[in-house]
Amino acid sequence: MDASKNSKVGLLVGAGAVAGLSFILLNPKTRNKVKDSSKNAKNSVMTYTQKIKEDPNGTKQSLIENAKLTLSSAQQALEKVQNVWANEGQEIKQSAKNIVEDTKELGEHAKDAQEGMKDAKTDIDEARNTAMEAGKKVKDEAKSSNSSNTTDHHVLDEPVNKM
């Protein structure tokens, strides 16, 4: 039964591939692109195969040199990334420390300002109370002096300018 399932799956995969290729190749532009790509790949493989046949050791050495250069470039890039990460990571860490310290300092300044505002409010309240008390005293003194009717002038019932 297992072999039967595998053959059915293989048959379905093959049918799907044929259907997909048929659908792609129906479009003339796509068909031309596939044809050109296939020709270019074939030419590249033939050229490389010819080069290997002509100079197998040279081609081998060339591949080894290319692999070494690629590996060297990758190692240099990795070292640069590690250096940048180490340096920038330290700078980011230091910046974060500075931000924390500055935030704490700012919080302390805010507390000091809040305490100063409370003190100023207390002083303002005291000044207001003092002014209110002084105002009451003046008002009370004015009332007491008006009630005694001791003035140095008198009021006449007659108009001053008679013509």
mmCIF file of C-alpha atoms in Angstrom:
data_model
loop_
_atom_site.group_PDB
_atom_site.id
_atom_site.type_symbol
_atom_site.label_atom_id
_atom_site.label_comp_id
_atom_site.label_asym_id
_atom_site.label_seq_id
_atom_site.Cartn_x
_atom_site.Cartn_y
_atom_site.Cartn_z
ATOM 1 C CA MET A 1 0.000 0.000 0.000
ATOM 2 C CA ASP A 2 2.884 2.328 0.770
ATOM 3 C CA ALA A 3 4.320 1.949 -2.746
ATOM 4 C CA SER A 4 0.877 2.644 -4.173
ATOM 5 C CA LYS A 5 0.635 5.930 -2.248
ATOM 6 C CA ASN A 6 4.129 7.005 -3.360
ATOM 7 C CA SER A 7 3.337 6.329 -7.000
ATOM 8 C CA LYS A 8 0.086 8.324 -6.731
ATOM 9 C CA VAL A 9 1.882 11.240 -5.080
ATOM 10 C CA GLY A 10 4.604 11.151 -7.742
ATOM 11 C CA LEU A 11 1.994 11.022 -10.475
ATOM 12 C CA LEU A 12 0.113 13.996 -8.976
ATOM 13 C CA VAL A 13 3.313 16.028 -8.563
ATOM 14 C CA GLY A 14 4.290 15.292 -12.163
ATOM 15 C CA ALA A 15 0.822 16.236 -13.413
ATOM 16 C CA GLY A 16 0.983 19.492 -11.425
ATOM 17 C CA ALA A 17 4.391 20.343 -12.870
ATOM 18 C CA VAL A 18 3.202 19.672 -16.426
ATOM 19 C CA ALA A 19 0.084 21.788 -15.836
ATOM 20 C CA GLY A 20 2.155 24.637 -14.406
ATOM 21 C CA LEU A 21 4.654 24.578 -17.267
ATOM 22 C CA SER A 22 1.823 24.431 -19.808
ATOM 23 C CA PHE A 23 0.159 27.448 -18.218
ATOM 24 C CA ILE A 24 3.430 29.421 -18.137
ATOM 25 C CA LEU A 25 4.321 28.543 -21.722
ATOM 26 C CA LEU A 26 0.936 29.681 -23.051
ATOM 27 C CA ASN A 27 2.056 33.326 -22.637
ATOM 28 C CA PRO A 28 4.464 34.188 -25.533
ATOM 29 C CA LYS A 29 6.506 36.687 -23.489
ATOM 30 C CA THR A 30 7.006 34.214 -20.667
ATOM 31 C CA ARG A 31 7.810 31.456 -23.150
ATOM 32 C CA ASN A 32 10.515 33.647 -24.783
ATOM 33 C CA LYS A 33 11.994 34.531 -21.368
ATOM 34 C CA VAL A 34 12.148 30.854 -20.402
ATOM 35 C CA LYS A 35 13.747 30.003 -23.743
ATOM 36 C CA ASP A 36 16.354 32.800 -23.427
ATOM 37 C CA SER A 37 17.152 31.882 -19.834
ATOM 38 C CA SER A 38 17.592 28.246 -20.806
ATOM 39 C CA LYS A 39 19.945 29.194 -23.655
ATOM 40 C CA ASN A 40 22.010 31.452 -21.376
ATOM 41 C CA ALA A 41 22.253 28.747 -18.701
ATOM 42 C CA LYS A 42 23.236 26.156 -21.326
ATOM 43 C CA ASN A 43 25.915 28.471 -22.755
ATOM 44 C CA SER A 44 27.301 29.226 -19.293
ATOM 45 C CA VAL A 45 27.495 25.535 -18.402
ATOM 46 C CA MET A 46 29.139 24.672 -21.735
ATOM 47 C CA THR A 47 31.682 27.488 -21.350
ATOM 48 C CA TYR A 48 32.514 26.440 -17.788
ATOM 49 C CA THR A 49 32.727 22.758 -18.794
ATOM 50 C CA GLN A 50 35.074 23.641 -21.661
ATOM 51 C CA LYS A 51 37.226 25.707 -19.295
ATOM 52 C CA ILE A 52 37.456 22.785 -16.850
ATOM 53 C CA LYS A 53 38.398 20.371 -19.657
ATOM 54 C CA GLU A 54 41.143 22.669 -20.928
ATOM 55 C CA ASP A 55 42.732 23.442 -17.538
ATOM 56 C CA PRO A 56 41.387 21.299 -14.687
ATOM 57 C CA ASN A 57 44.113 22.282 -12.181
ATOM 58 C CA GLY A 58 43.883 25.976 -13.018
ATOM 59 C CA THR A 59 40.113 25.937 -12.684
ATOM 60 C CA LYS A 60 40.422 24.098 -9.380
ATOM 61 C CA GLN A 61 42.950 26.657 -8.118
ATOM 62 C CA SER A 62 40.731 29.490 -9.328
ATOM 63 C CA LEU A 63 37.750 28.058 -7.440
ATOM 64 C CA ILE A 64 39.880 27.630 -4.312
ATOM 65 C CA GLU A 65 41.172 31.220 -4.574
ATOM 66 C CA ASN A 66 37.653 32.574 -5.110
ATOM 67 C CA ALA A 67 36.428 30.592 -2.105
ATOM 68 C CA LYS A 68 39.332 31.911 0.024
ATOM 69 C CA LEU A 69 38.661 35.502 -1.079
ATOM 70 C CA THR A 70 34.979 35.109 -0.346
ATOM 71 C CA LEU A 71 35.720 33.625 3.064
ATOM 72 C CA SER A 72 38.233 36.381 3.821
ATOM 73 C CA SER A 73 35.734 39.074 2.815
ATOM 74 C CA ALA A 74 33.049 37.455 4.929
ATOM 75 C CA GLN A 75 35.414 37.293 7.929
ATOM 76 C CA GLN A 76 36.362 40.964 7.504
ATOM 77 C CA ALA A 77 32.713 41.934 7.274
ATOM 78 C CA LEU A 78 31.966 39.884 10.386
ATOM 79 C CA GLU A 79 34.830 41.546 12.273
ATOM 80 C CA LYS A 80 33.569 44.985 11.236
ATOM 81 C CA VAL A 81 30.067 44.115 12.372
ATOM 82 C CA GLN A 82 31.420 42.831 15.693
ATOM 83 C CA ASN A 83 33.530 45.982 16.177
ATOM 84 C CA VAL A 84 30.637 48.249 15.322
ATOM 85 C CA TRP A 85 28.379 46.277 17.625
ATOM 86 C CA ALA A 86 30.921 46.383 20.447
ATOM 87 C CA ASN A 87 31.620 50.115 20.062
ATOM 88 C CA GLU A 88 28.073 51.200 19.376
ATOM 89 C CA GLY A 89 26.784 48.840 22.043
ATOM 90 C CA GLN A 90 29.072 50.493 24.603
ATOM 91 C CA GLU A 91 27.979 53.944 23.450
ATOM 92 C CA ILE A 92 24.325 52.947 23.621
ATOM 93 C CA LYS A 93 24.885 51.486 27.085
ATOM 94 C CA GLN A 94 26.620 54.681 28.237
ATOM 95 C CA SER A 95 23.869 56.819 26.702
ATOM 96 C CA ALA A 96 21.266 54.768 28.531
ATOM 97 C CA LYS A 97 23.163 55.275 31.820
ATOM 98 C CA ASN A 98 23.338 59.016 31.152
ATOM 99 C CA ILE A 99 19.618 59.133 30.422
ATOM 100 C CA VAL A 100 18.858 57.316 33.679
ATOM 101 C CA GLU A 101 21.081 59.670 35.665
ATOM 102 C CA ASP A 102 19.642 62.750 33.960
ATOM 103 C CA THR A 103 16.116 61.502 34.610
ATOM 104 C CA LYS A 104 16.876 60.995 38.300
ATOM 105 C CA GLU A 105 18.409 64.467 38.488
ATOM 106 C CA LEU A 106 15.405 65.947 36.694
ATOM 107 C CA GLY A 107 13.107 64.218 39.173
ATOM 108 C CA GLU A 108 15.041 65.723 42.066
ATOM 109 C CA HIS A 109 14.804 69.182 40.487
ATOM 110 C CA ALA A 110 11.068 68.697 40.029
ATOM 111 C CA LYS A 111 10.708 67.747 43.714
ATOM 112 C CA ASP A 112 12.716 70.824 44.728
ATOM 113 C CA ALA A 113 10.554 73.018 42.512
ATOM 114 C CA GLN A 114 7.400 71.488 43.978
ATOM 115 C CA GLU A 115 8.636 72.155 47.530
ATOM 116 C CA GLY A 116 9.537 75.727 46.520
ATOM 117 C CA MET A 117 6.039 76.208 45.111
ATOM 118 C CA LYS A 118 4.528 74.920 48.378
ATOM 119 C CA ASP A 119 6.708 77.360 50.349
ATOM 120 C CA ALA A 120 5.712 80.217 48.042
ATOM 121 C CA LYS A 121 2.027 79.303 48.428
ATOM 122 C CA THR A 122 2.432 79.314 52.207
ATOM 123 C CA ASP A 123 4.105 82.741 52.047
ATOM 124 C CA ILE A 124 1.342 84.055 49.774
ATOM 125 C CA ASP A 125 -1.325 82.723 52.129
ATOM 126 C CA GLU A 126 0.389 84.373 55.086
ATOM 127 C CA ALA A 127 0.662 87.689 53.214
ATOM 128 C CA ARG A 128 -2.995 87.513 52.238
ATOM 129 C CA ASN A 129 -4.056 86.771 55.808
ATOM 130 C CA THR A 130 -1.902 89.632 57.091
ATOM 131 C CA ALA A 131 -3.410 91.994 54.499
ATOM 132 C CA MET A 132 -6.935 90.845 55.388
ATOM 133 C CA GLU A 133 -6.291 91.411 59.095
ATOM 134 C CA ALA A 134 -4.818 94.860 58.392
ATOM 135 C CA GLY A 135 -7.836 95.672 56.216
ATOM 136 C CA LYS A 136 -10.212 94.607 58.996
ATOM 137 C CA LYS A 137 -8.336 96.784 61.479
ATOM 138 C CA VAL A 138 -8.560 99.805 59.174
ATOM 139 C CA LYS A 139 -12.254 99.159 58.559
ATOM 140 C CA ASP A 140 -12.967 98.705 62.255
ATOM 141 C CA GLU A 141 -11.063 101.903 63.075
ATOM 142 C CA ALA A 142 -12.988 103.773 60.391
ATOM 143 C CA LYS A 143 -16.314 102.552 61.802
ATOM 144 C CA SER A 144 -15.395 103.527 65.320
ATOM 145 C CA SER A 145 -14.289 107.018 64.263
ATOM 146 C CA ASN A 146 -17.525 107.607 62.258
ATOM 147 C CA SER A 147 -19.724 106.628 65.125
ATOM 148 C CA SER A 148 -18.216 109.234 67.499
ATOM 149 C CA ASN A 149 -19.209 112.165 65.208
ATOM 150 C CA THR A 150 -16.220 114.143 66.219
ATOM 151 C CA THR A 151 -15.397 116.128 63.149
ATOM 152 C CA ASP A 152 -13.834 119.521 62.746
ATOM 153 C CA HIS A 153 -16.420 120.708 60.242
ATOM 154 C CA HIS A 154 -20.142 120.984 60.096
ATOM 155 C CA VAL A 155 -22.693 120.600 57.361
ATOM 156 C CA LEU A 156 -25.008 123.417 56.467
ATOM 157 C CA ASP A 157 -28.526 122.900 55.334
ATOM 158 C CA GLU A 158 -28.313 125.887 53.049
ATOM 159 C CA PRO A 159 -26.604 125.934 49.679
ATOM 160 C CA VAL A 160 -23.250 127.676 49.672
ATOM 161 C CA ASN A 161 -23.764 129.675 46.485
ATOM 162 C CA LYS A 162 -26.935 131.652 46.660
ATOM 163 C CA MET A 163 -27.573 134.057 43.919
#
